Amino acid sequence: MTETNPTPHTAKQSGSSMVDRLPVTPTQGWVLVGVSLLLLEIGAIAQFLAGVLPVGTGAIQLAEQIPVLLSRETIPNRGTHVPGSGWQGTFLGLSPARAWGLRVGLTYLYGAVVLYWLWRGYLLYRSRYRTADWTPFDDVVRRFRHHRWGQFGLVVVLAFLILAMFAPVLAPTGLEQNAIDPYSHELEYYDETTEQVETITIGTANQDSTSQGTEERNIGLMSYDDYDRFHPFGTLPEGQDLFTQVALGARVSLFIGLVAISISAVIAITLALVSAYYGGVIDLATVLVSDATQSLPQLLVVILLSVVFAQTWIAGLYSGAALLALIFAFTGWPSLWRAIRGPALQVSERTWVDAADSYGLAPRTTMRRHILPYIIGYLLVYASMSLGGIIIAAAGLSFLGLGISPPTPEWGRLVNVGQPLLTTVSWHIAVMPGVLIVIVVTGFNALGDGVRDAIDSETDLGDEKEASAAASGAGG
Amino acid sequence: MTTETPRTTAWHRIRAQVEQTAEAYRADGNTVIEAIADHGTVHTPTDGPATFVFTLPGETIERLRQRVSEDAISQTEIQYGDVDTHRLYLLTVQTTTKVTVVIAGGVRHDRLSACANASGRAQTRLRGIDGTVGLQLEHDDVAPFVCDLE
């Protein structure tokens, strides 16, 4: 028992010889890189949290004072084109489109580096700190690495998360100055008539940059307006920048989706564990409550609850997003519960649960230690798929004018705004947010498919084509 | 943090009893194989005897297969105690080859209720998690397993 096997140690030493020459251990290096990455964007993270959480305007203003490396102030895309002198005011004199593109590229690069850092952290933990040589999760990761459809979903979801988290950085302009209070902000532009740099309020400039469905009044995709402002997705009928609204609208969708699915998941998992463990009357009662909830037409209930709670303080939280999230959570848990009830019932019949019982383990402990780990994978899959549904539903409500109240941007309302102009040259207003909704929801579904196949050991497909076909075929 | 319940208390007592019993047999010069079953249940087929199945650690199963011959079994003593929803058993198997087997295991009352009124022969199967049978015991009467069940 006291004998040691020298082979693994030798292998580790030779494998890490390069690392050993550094003055820090791999873990210290990983932590240092993490701290550096965090410091670069601590301001953006604080702004994101202040924007998402209902913390009040004071905290938001405080967060905005923290300097951020990747920001419109550091890499400005707003400038004036003076003939003979090029672009004035933009980053390195680049055109606004290029400066904005550079900022978007750097932001996504930063996001990719953070994700790679997290991945390295996981590998570091696996190789150095985890006591077990192998866990079932290793196989899940291995299977997912061969699942192209799931990886597509992961990339889309991560791109969406970065868009939501870094919305103020990615937007060509700010919501406050561009949409909420445009007449209190000014911009400079080069007037070809007077041949001088003039000043104008953003509100007035917006009036000259509208997209009204005619050739004369339209700022389409990747276009400049008369005031040298670049609009990646064009402008809205009132002249505001569409991309800014789309980027900030992603935050709202993410907030509603995550809060609703988290609450739903907690309810569903609690009821699934209790009903599977105790069975009998408790299971029957849960089935009845679930069936009763599901028998109500969800859209009508959601609309009804939106109206009932419209005048309460809950409706004021995050322009109604918190209320929507709660409504979706309390009307959507039955489908999530039904999805995990079956696996929970199966696991509760297994011998290890019986054994844990016979040894006198408290029911709560048995549920947490011996049933929950086996159903959490199913929960992740169905939660991922339900998230897409919630985003669509929230957009649908906003499309009907019941969701998020203006001026907070929301994708569904943007589609509604652009709907009358869909067949005109200003088609971009409805199409761009609509396409994004489709892509993001497809991404969440693809990710769900990938995770499901990865946790299911029977879907151990070595062939890439086979895996993709299995994932996409008839919903799996 | 495991909460102390009547069942955990009962298991502590059973473990102590297994150790005491094993020690006593060792003092008499016997080789003792002792184990606490990870899981216990009972199967009650319509066309056969009730079979009590206890799942033991793999190394215990290996030792049973190496050291105990079913032909050499001379006597099986069955003790039990009821606690909460379970009946806990302590089986002491003696052989003619001076090898003694001391096994403890618990079976749910609702599993036992299916054979509460059974009579006649019974079996006990000591098996590993992979299904390998370490020892199968034949009992003339099921009564010592199921007496006093409600």
XYZ file of C-alpha atoms in Angstrom:
626
model
C 0.000 0.000 0.000
C 2.908 2.311 0.677
C 4.454 1.629 -2.708
C 4.216 4.414 -5.213
C 4.184 4.210 -8.937
C 6.784 6.629 -10.334
C 5.533 6.554 -13.905
C 2.723 9.122 -13.706
C 4.930 11.577 -11.831
C 7.668 11.264 -14.438
C 5.169 11.811 -17.216
C 3.721 14.861 -15.532
C 7.145 16.379 -14.910
C 8.269 15.989 -18.493
C 4.901 17.172 -19.770
C 5.000 20.351 -17.742
C 8.686 21.186 -18.078
C 7.959 24.329 -20.080
C 5.444 25.461 -17.527
C 7.838 24.818 -14.654
C 10.282 27.367 -16.049
C 7.716 30.099 -15.567
C 7.783 31.931 -12.221
C 4.164 30.939 -11.543
C 2.322 27.643 -11.355
C -0.285 26.900 -14.050
C -3.032 27.612 -11.544
C -1.514 30.945 -10.553
C -1.079 31.762 -14.233
C -4.686 30.888 -14.916
C -5.874 33.061 -12.033
C -3.641 35.940 -13.157
C -5.005 35.777 -16.697
C -8.518 35.714 -15.261
C -7.911 38.766 -13.093
C -6.396 40.616 -16.085
C -9.377 39.764 -18.258
C -11.747 40.839 -15.515
C -9.972 44.144 -14.938
C -10.114 44.960 -18.644
C -13.878 44.844 -18.608
C -14.865 45.297 -14.975
C -16.762 48.435 -15.933
C -18.738 46.643 -18.640
C -19.603 43.799 -16.278
C -20.748 46.257 -13.620
C -22.839 48.107 -16.212
C -24.346 44.851 -17.413
C -25.320 43.792 -13.897
C -26.631 47.262 -13.098
C -28.651 47.208 -16.310
C -30.096 43.738 -15.809
C -30.766 43.825 -12.085
C -33.274 46.247 -10.609
C -30.653 48.198 -8.618
C -31.761 51.750 -9.342
C -30.342 54.659 -11.286
C -27.665 55.485 -8.690
C -25.948 52.145 -9.138
C -26.247 52.429 -12.926
C -24.570 55.843 -12.889
C -21.849 54.527 -10.593
C -21.213 51.578 -12.905
C -20.998 53.877 -15.909
C -18.160 55.818 -14.271
C -15.869 52.780 -14.236
C -13.496 52.973 -17.223
C -13.865 50.252 -19.819
C -11.257 49.222 -22.378
C -13.764 48.170 -24.997
C -16.210 51.041 -25.130
C -17.518 53.700 -27.488
C -15.293 56.200 -25.683
C -12.118 54.138 -26.185
C -12.863 53.102 -29.766
C -15.235 55.839 -30.980
C -17.122 55.248 -34.201
C -18.843 58.635 -34.243
C -17.034 61.216 -36.367
C -17.276 63.925 -38.979
C -16.062 63.551 -42.506
C -14.305 66.733 -43.554
C -13.328 66.766 -47.242
C -9.547 66.825 -47.535
C -9.014 65.939 -43.872
C -10.706 62.562 -43.726
C -12.595 61.372 -40.671
C -12.357 63.498 -37.544
C -13.200 62.081 -34.099
C -13.220 58.395 -34.966
C -10.717 55.834 -33.685
C -7.397 56.341 -35.544
C -9.267 58.290 -38.210
C -10.995 55.164 -39.440
C -14.394 55.430 -41.065
C -17.282 54.947 -38.571
C -18.111 51.611 -40.177
C -14.549 50.331 -39.772
C -14.210 51.710 -36.227
C -17.495 50.044 -35.269
C -16.431 46.822 -36.967
C -13.122 46.905 -35.110
C -14.910 47.378 -31.783
C -17.322 44.541 -32.520
C -14.442 42.290 -33.592
C -12.398 43.084 -30.481
C -15.412 42.566 -28.228
C -16.139 39.149 -29.690
C -12.415 38.340 -29.544
C -12.448 39.271 -25.871
C -15.489 37.056 -25.338
C -13.751 34.192 -27.148
C -10.611 34.622 -25.016
C -12.711 34.559 -21.825
C -14.437 31.377 -22.982
C -11.089 29.787 -23.864
C -9.818 30.809 -20.434
C -12.785 29.080 -18.817
C -12.130 25.977 -20.923
C -8.455 25.952 -19.872
C -9.616 26.281 -16.268
C -11.780 23.206 -16.657
C -8.890 21.256 -18.227
C -6.577 22.427 -15.440
C -9.040 21.261 -12.815
C -9.436 17.947 -14.607
C -5.733 17.246 -14.886
C -4.487 18.586 -11.565
C -7.182 18.814 -8.957
C -9.863 16.255 -9.697
C -9.228 13.071 -7.761
C -11.044 10.809 -10.218
C -9.276 9.923 -13.465
C -12.587 9.728 -15.247
C -16.154 10.852 -14.633
C -19.238 10.437 -16.840
C -19.022 14.168 -17.589
C -15.778 13.484 -19.514
C -17.765 11.317 -21.903
C -20.422 14.019 -22.207
C -17.730 16.530 -23.195
C -16.156 14.029 -25.611
C -19.460 13.261 -27.311
C -20.357 16.948 -27.540
C -17.018 17.662 -29.251
C -18.164 15.439 -32.113
C -21.634 16.918 -32.305
C -21.513 19.612 -34.997
C -25.189 20.610 -34.698
C -24.833 21.087 -30.962
C -21.642 23.079 -31.485
C -23.471 25.325 -33.943
C -26.057 25.912 -31.223
C -23.351 26.615 -28.670
C -21.682 29.172 -30.945
C -25.019 30.921 -31.615
C -25.933 30.955 -27.924
C -22.514 32.274 -26.919
C -22.690 34.954 -29.631
C -26.126 35.915 -28.294
C -24.821 36.029 -24.716
C -21.916 38.258 -25.769
C -24.345 40.484 -27.683
C -26.513 40.790 -24.571
C -23.664 41.285 -22.115
C -21.738 43.787 -24.243
C -24.744 45.493 -25.839
C -23.670 49.044 -24.891
C -20.211 48.391 -26.378
C -21.484 46.816 -29.572
C -24.150 49.434 -30.224
C -23.008 52.247 -32.567
C -24.702 54.767 -30.276
C -26.305 54.956 -26.844
C -29.994 54.363 -26.207
C -30.297 57.436 -24.001
C -28.922 59.860 -26.587
C -30.341 58.114 -29.642
C -33.860 57.204 -28.551
C -34.843 58.218 -25.034
C -33.704 61.850 -24.901
C -32.331 62.730 -28.368
C -33.070 66.451 -28.131
C -30.770 66.871 -25.127
C -27.779 65.563 -27.065
C -25.971 67.073 -29.997
C -23.671 65.901 -32.738
C -21.304 67.589 -35.120
C -21.380 67.095 -38.870
C -19.834 68.663 -41.939
C -22.350 70.818 -43.809
C -21.541 70.803 -47.506
C -23.608 73.973 -48.074
C -21.790 76.133 -45.553
C -18.602 74.048 -45.849
C -18.263 74.163 -42.099
C -18.675 71.761 -39.179
C -22.127 72.422 -37.758
C -23.921 71.226 -34.628
C -27.396 69.719 -34.522
C -29.479 67.918 -31.915
C -29.659 64.167 -32.370
C -33.459 64.374 -32.364
C -33.399 66.670 -35.378
C -30.805 64.505 -37.105
C -33.011 61.466 -36.480
C -35.883 63.199 -38.265
C -33.722 63.389 -41.380
C -32.626 59.759 -41.050
C -35.950 57.970 -40.934
C -36.851 54.780 -42.757
C -40.371 55.305 -44.037
C -40.492 52.784 -46.850
C -39.604 55.078 -49.749
C -36.320 55.459 -51.595
C -36.018 59.065 -50.454
C -36.665 58.264 -46.822
C -34.783 55.093 -46.044
C -31.515 54.236 -44.297
C -30.964 50.568 -45.030
C -28.411 47.971 -43.954
C -24.775 49.077 -43.569
C -25.601 52.676 -44.511
C -24.566 56.175 -43.501
C -27.104 58.915 -42.940
C -26.655 62.560 -43.905
C -24.903 63.261 -40.594
C -22.079 60.733 -41.111
C -23.617 58.272 -38.676
C -23.162 54.620 -39.536
C -26.180 52.313 -39.119
C -25.275 48.585 -39.424
C -28.940 47.499 -39.489
C -30.342 50.778 -40.826
C -32.749 53.012 -38.924
C -36.253 52.834 -37.472
C -39.215 54.839 -38.843
C -38.364 57.614 -36.350
C -34.702 57.630 -37.337
C -33.184 55.826 -34.338
C -30.416 53.326 -34.932
C -31.861 49.803 -35.268
C -28.729 47.871 -34.249
C -28.579 49.745 -30.936
C -32.162 48.699 -30.216
C -31.489 45.125 -31.304
C -28.370 44.822 -29.156
C -30.068 46.212 -26.058
C -33.202 44.191 -26.827
C -31.083 41.045 -26.582
C -30.550 41.861 -22.907
C -34.266 42.019 -22.273
C -34.853 38.716 -24.040
C -32.012 37.104 -22.122
C -33.280 38.461 -18.808
C -36.829 37.218 -19.376
C -35.618 33.845 -20.648
C -33.114 33.180 -17.878
C -35.284 34.357 -14.984
C -38.353 32.497 -16.262
C -36.482 29.269 -16.935
C -34.609 29.412 -13.617
C -37.810 29.777 -11.595
C -39.552 27.142 -13.719
C -36.617 24.790 -13.239
C -36.632 25.199 -9.460
C -40.383 24.520 -9.292
C -40.188 21.619 -11.749
C -37.249 19.922 -10.115
C -38.655 20.271 -6.610
C -41.999 18.806 -7.631
C -40.382 16.074 -9.750
C -38.180 14.945 -6.863
C -40.954 15.035 -4.277
C -43.545 13.345 -6.498
C -41.097 10.672 -7.689
C -39.796 9.938 -4.210
C -43.070 9.862 -2.303
C -45.368 8.916 -5.184
C -48.979 8.121 -4.290
C -51.213 11.017 -3.369
C -48.444 13.610 -3.669
C -47.672 12.518 -7.225
C -51.382 12.490 -8.085
C -51.863 15.974 -6.636
C -48.899 17.286 -8.617
C -50.249 15.719 -11.805
C -53.630 17.349 -11.188
C -52.151 20.788 -10.538
C -49.908 20.440 -13.583
C -52.752 19.278 -15.817
C -54.967 22.078 -14.570
C -52.257 24.642 -15.287
C -51.601 23.186 -18.726
C -55.257 23.031 -19.610
C -55.473 26.811 -19.407
C -54.674 28.511 -22.708
C -51.248 29.894 -21.878
C -51.384 32.924 -24.152
C -54.707 34.052 -22.695
C -53.465 33.532 -19.143
C -50.299 35.456 -19.900
C -52.297 38.320 -21.446
C -54.754 38.282 -18.534
C -52.007 38.319 -15.910
C -50.164 41.071 -17.806
C -53.278 43.218 -17.616
C -54.097 42.341 -13.985
C -50.597 43.145 -12.748
C -50.069 46.086 -15.081
C -50.727 48.667 -12.359
C -48.655 46.988 -9.655
C -45.044 47.629 -8.635
C -43.971 44.352 -10.265
C -44.892 45.752 -13.670
C -42.469 48.614 -13.086
C -39.452 46.338 -12.657
C -37.258 46.481 -15.747
C -40.074 47.966 -17.867
C -42.284 44.935 -17.286
C -39.651 42.307 -18.095
C -39.637 41.006 -14.524
C -43.415 40.561 -14.592
C -43.245 38.745 -17.916
C -40.514 36.468 -16.590
C -42.610 35.600 -13.527
C -45.699 34.939 -15.622
C -43.790 32.653 -17.983
C -42.222 30.882 -15.011
C -45.488 30.168 -13.230
C -47.328 29.112 -16.380
C -44.459 27.215 -17.984
C -43.224 24.903 -15.211
C -45.629 22.015 -15.979
C -44.010 21.240 -19.334
C -40.572 21.239 -17.731
C -41.849 19.124 -14.843
C -43.435 16.614 -17.210
C -40.153 16.301 -19.101
C -38.180 15.326 -15.998
C -40.882 13.457 -14.092
C -40.326 10.263 -16.099
C -36.567 10.085 -15.503
C -37.116 11.037 -11.836
C -39.628 8.201 -11.409
C -37.245 5.748 -13.064
C -34.332 6.773 -10.874
C -36.437 6.701 -7.719
C -37.060 3.004 -8.391
C -33.374 2.184 -8.626
C -31.686 0.066 -5.985
C -29.323 2.785 -4.818
C -32.271 4.941 -3.797
C -33.774 1.962 -2.004
C -30.406 1.339 -0.360
C -30.062 4.962 0.707
C -33.526 4.680 2.230
C -32.741 1.488 4.071
C -29.688 3.138 5.622
C -31.909 5.873 6.999
C -30.743 8.763 4.837
C -33.108 11.710 5.171
C -35.497 11.909 2.176
C -34.207 15.363 1.260
C -30.635 14.049 1.193
C -31.605 10.986 -0.843
C -33.376 13.187 -3.376
C -30.469 15.603 -3.633
C -27.629 13.094 -3.721
C -29.128 10.044 -5.375
C -31.890 11.252 -7.705
C -31.106 14.849 -8.673
C -27.723 14.149 -10.366
C -29.431 11.750 -12.783
C -32.153 14.133 -13.919
C -30.186 17.372 -14.065
C -29.019 16.540 -17.597
C -32.600 16.159 -18.803
C -33.449 19.429 -17.116
C -30.637 21.219 -18.939
C -31.814 19.886 -22.285
C -35.449 20.849 -21.833
C -34.595 24.149 -20.182
C -32.394 25.044 -23.147
C -35.200 24.216 -25.554
C -37.844 26.000 -23.473
C -35.684 29.114 -23.335
C -36.120 29.576 -27.077
C -39.885 29.253 -26.661
C -39.919 31.903 -23.946
C -37.932 34.320 -26.137
C -40.450 33.778 -28.944
C -43.400 34.189 -26.563
C -41.992 37.401 -25.079
C -41.406 38.751 -28.574
C -44.941 37.711 -29.523
C -46.435 39.582 -26.575
C -44.422 42.670 -27.376
C -45.541 42.348 -30.986
C -49.106 42.507 -29.687
C -48.241 45.540 -27.594
C -48.487 43.702 -24.248
C -44.905 42.958 -23.370
C -42.156 45.373 -22.587
C -43.141 48.993 -22.329
C -41.289 51.580 -24.429
C -38.636 52.932 -24.544
C -36.941 49.711 -23.403
C -36.094 47.949 -26.670
C -37.513 44.517 -27.364
C -37.184 42.372 -30.477
C -40.884 41.591 -30.806
C -41.832 45.262 -30.663
C -39.227 46.062 -33.306
C -40.839 43.466 -35.591
C -44.198 45.104 -34.878
C -42.818 48.535 -35.718
C -41.407 47.285 -39.003
C -44.365 45.126 -39.992
C -46.207 47.788 -42.070
C -42.980 48.452 -43.988
C -42.150 44.811 -44.653
C -42.856 44.986 -48.379
C -41.035 48.274 -48.882
C -37.376 49.254 -49.055
C -37.462 49.578 -45.264
C -37.926 45.808 -44.858
C -34.859 45.687 -42.605
C -36.808 47.025 -39.592
C -38.937 43.902 -39.218
C -36.659 41.380 -40.894
C -33.443 41.895 -38.917
C -34.923 41.390 -35.428
C -37.102 38.598 -36.844
C -34.101 36.802 -38.315
C -32.233 37.184 -35.040
C -35.149 35.668 -33.116
C -35.127 32.687 -35.487
C -31.341 32.249 -35.257
C -31.216 32.529 -31.463
C -34.149 30.168 -30.903
C -32.650 27.685 -33.384
C -29.357 28.028 -31.539
C -30.916 27.198 -28.168
C -32.744 24.222 -29.684
C -29.567 22.981 -31.379
C -27.651 23.323 -28.125
C -30.396 21.369 -26.358
C -30.167 18.651 -29.014
C -26.414 18.515 -28.632
C -26.502 18.299 -24.840
C -29.212 15.639 -24.987
C -27.197 13.482 -27.365
C -24.038 14.087 -25.356
C -25.535 12.948 -22.055
C -27.210 9.965 -23.689
C -24.529 7.280 -23.838
C -26.547 5.279 -26.362
C -26.048 8.103 -28.878
C -22.306 7.498 -28.988
C -21.904 8.327 -32.641
C -18.368 8.275 -33.893
C -19.402 9.381 -37.350
C -19.822 13.114 -37.609
C -22.395 12.943 -40.398
C -24.387 10.393 -38.464
C -24.362 12.623 -35.374
C -25.589 15.641 -37.295
C -28.300 13.606 -38.979
C -29.424 12.155 -35.672
C -29.550 15.594 -34.123
C -31.454 17.336 -36.845
C -33.690 14.524 -38.004
C -37.311 15.172 -37.082
C -36.379 16.939 -33.901
C -34.355 13.997 -32.765
C -24.292 16.085 7.017
C -26.339 12.954 7.604
C -29.209 13.325 9.997
C -29.484 10.711 12.736
C -32.722 8.801 12.251
C -34.106 5.638 13.910
C -32.831 3.694 10.917
C -29.295 5.052 11.137
C -29.275 4.296 14.863
C -30.443 0.763 14.143
C -27.706 0.347 11.545
C -25.072 1.464 14.033
C -26.284 -1.235 16.411
C -26.355 -3.863 13.663
C -22.812 -2.995 12.607
C -21.646 -3.321 16.183
C -23.419 -6.649 16.441
C -21.824 -7.904 13.225
C -18.401 -7.021 14.596
C -19.104 -8.668 17.968
C -20.439 -11.833 16.364
C -17.508 -12.030 13.971
C -15.060 -11.486 16.821
C -16.664 -14.242 18.885
C -16.389 -16.745 16.018
C -12.809 -15.747 15.337
C -12.000 -16.341 18.984
C -13.308 -19.875 18.487
C -10.835 -20.394 15.651
C -13.222 -19.832 12.761
C -12.516 -17.939 9.575
C -15.131 -15.190 9.361
C -16.467 -13.414 6.285
C -18.515 -10.414 7.375
C -20.289 -7.736 5.362
C -23.086 -5.198 5.403
C -25.308 -5.513 2.327
C -25.491 -2.395 0.170
C -29.025 -3.323 -0.783
C -31.593 -5.895 0.180
C -34.854 -6.975 -1.368
C -37.113 -9.981 -1.732
C -38.544 -11.611 -4.840
C -41.728 -13.601 -4.526
C -42.336 -15.605 -7.694
C -45.659 -17.390 -7.984
C -44.032 -20.684 -8.898
C -41.078 -20.749 -6.546
C -39.819 -19.976 -3.070
C -39.413 -16.429 -1.795
C -35.860 -15.303 -2.512
C -34.104 -12.763 -0.336
C -31.409 -10.983 -2.312
C -28.610 -9.069 -0.648
C -26.111 -7.081 -2.726
C -22.623 -7.227 -1.240
C -19.284 -5.633 -2.139
C -17.391 -7.393 -4.917
C -14.482 -8.498 -2.736
C -16.867 -10.160 -0.273
C -18.522 -12.021 -3.144
C -15.085 -13.173 -4.323
C -14.186 -14.441 -0.842
C -17.508 -16.240 -0.523
C -16.944 -17.975 -3.858
C -13.451 -19.034 -2.843
C -14.057 -20.057 0.763
C -17.639 -21.257 1.144
C -19.114 -24.348 -0.435
C -22.891 -24.657 -0.363
C -22.552 -28.337 0.509
C -20.664 -27.445 3.662
C -23.371 -25.211 5.145
C -24.627 -26.684 8.380
C -26.835 -23.985 9.918
C -28.172 -20.508 9.263
C -29.254 -18.310 12.139
C -31.599 -15.450 11.264
C -32.126 -12.463 13.545
C -34.203 -9.472 12.656
C -35.400 -6.133 13.940
C -38.034 -3.773 12.576
C -37.402 -0.071 12.296
C -39.564 2.467 10.491
C -40.266 1.114 7.028
C -37.579 -1.574 7.016
C -36.739 -4.921 8.531
C -33.052 -5.338 9.211
C -31.633 -8.867 9.139
C -28.536 -10.400 10.624
C -27.667 -13.740 9.053
C -25.047 -15.994 10.584
C -24.117 -18.929 8.384
C -22.036 -21.737 9.833
C -20.232 -24.390 7.845
C -18.551 -27.669 8.536
C -15.264 -26.206 7.325
C -15.030 -23.698 10.185
C -15.878 -20.762 7.934
C -18.580 -18.451 9.280
C -20.455 -15.864 7.256
C -22.010 -12.859 9.038
C -24.172 -10.694 6.820
C -26.490 -7.792 7.670
C -29.031 -6.299 5.293
C -32.302 -4.392 5.224
C -35.493 -5.012 3.255
C -38.433 -2.627 2.921
C -41.636 -3.661 4.646
C -43.653 -3.044 1.512
C -41.459 -5.569 -0.330
C -41.878 -8.064 2.496
C -45.637 -7.631 2.597
C -45.903 -9.633 -0.634
C -44.627 -12.720 1.201
C -46.016 -11.963 4.652
C -48.320 -14.969 4.487
C -45.913 -17.219 2.623
C -44.999 -20.627 3.906
C -42.620 -23.357 2.895
C -39.104 -23.057 1.579
C -37.108 -19.872 1.013
C -33.784 -18.882 -0.489
C -31.171 -16.262 0.259
C -28.915 -15.076 -2.543
C -25.774 -13.118 -1.759
C -24.775 -11.376 -4.975
C -22.503 -8.631 -6.231
C -23.572 -5.497 -8.054
C -22.682 -7.197 -11.358
C -24.979 -10.140 -10.628
C -22.251 -12.587 -9.614
C -23.666 -14.923 -6.981
C -21.308 -15.462 -4.055
C -23.490 -17.842 -2.123
C -27.010 -19.196 -2.344
C -28.656 -20.479 0.814
C -31.624 -22.848 0.909
C -33.978 -22.533 3.901
C -36.550 -25.140 4.894
C -38.935 -22.489 6.193
C -39.555 -18.834 5.278
C -41.123 -18.122 8.675
C -37.986 -16.758 10.407
C -37.814 -14.057 7.727
C -41.428 -12.959 7.756
C -42.835 -13.667 11.222
C -44.619 -10.797 12.984
C -45.068 -8.855 9.767
C -48.297 -6.863 9.649
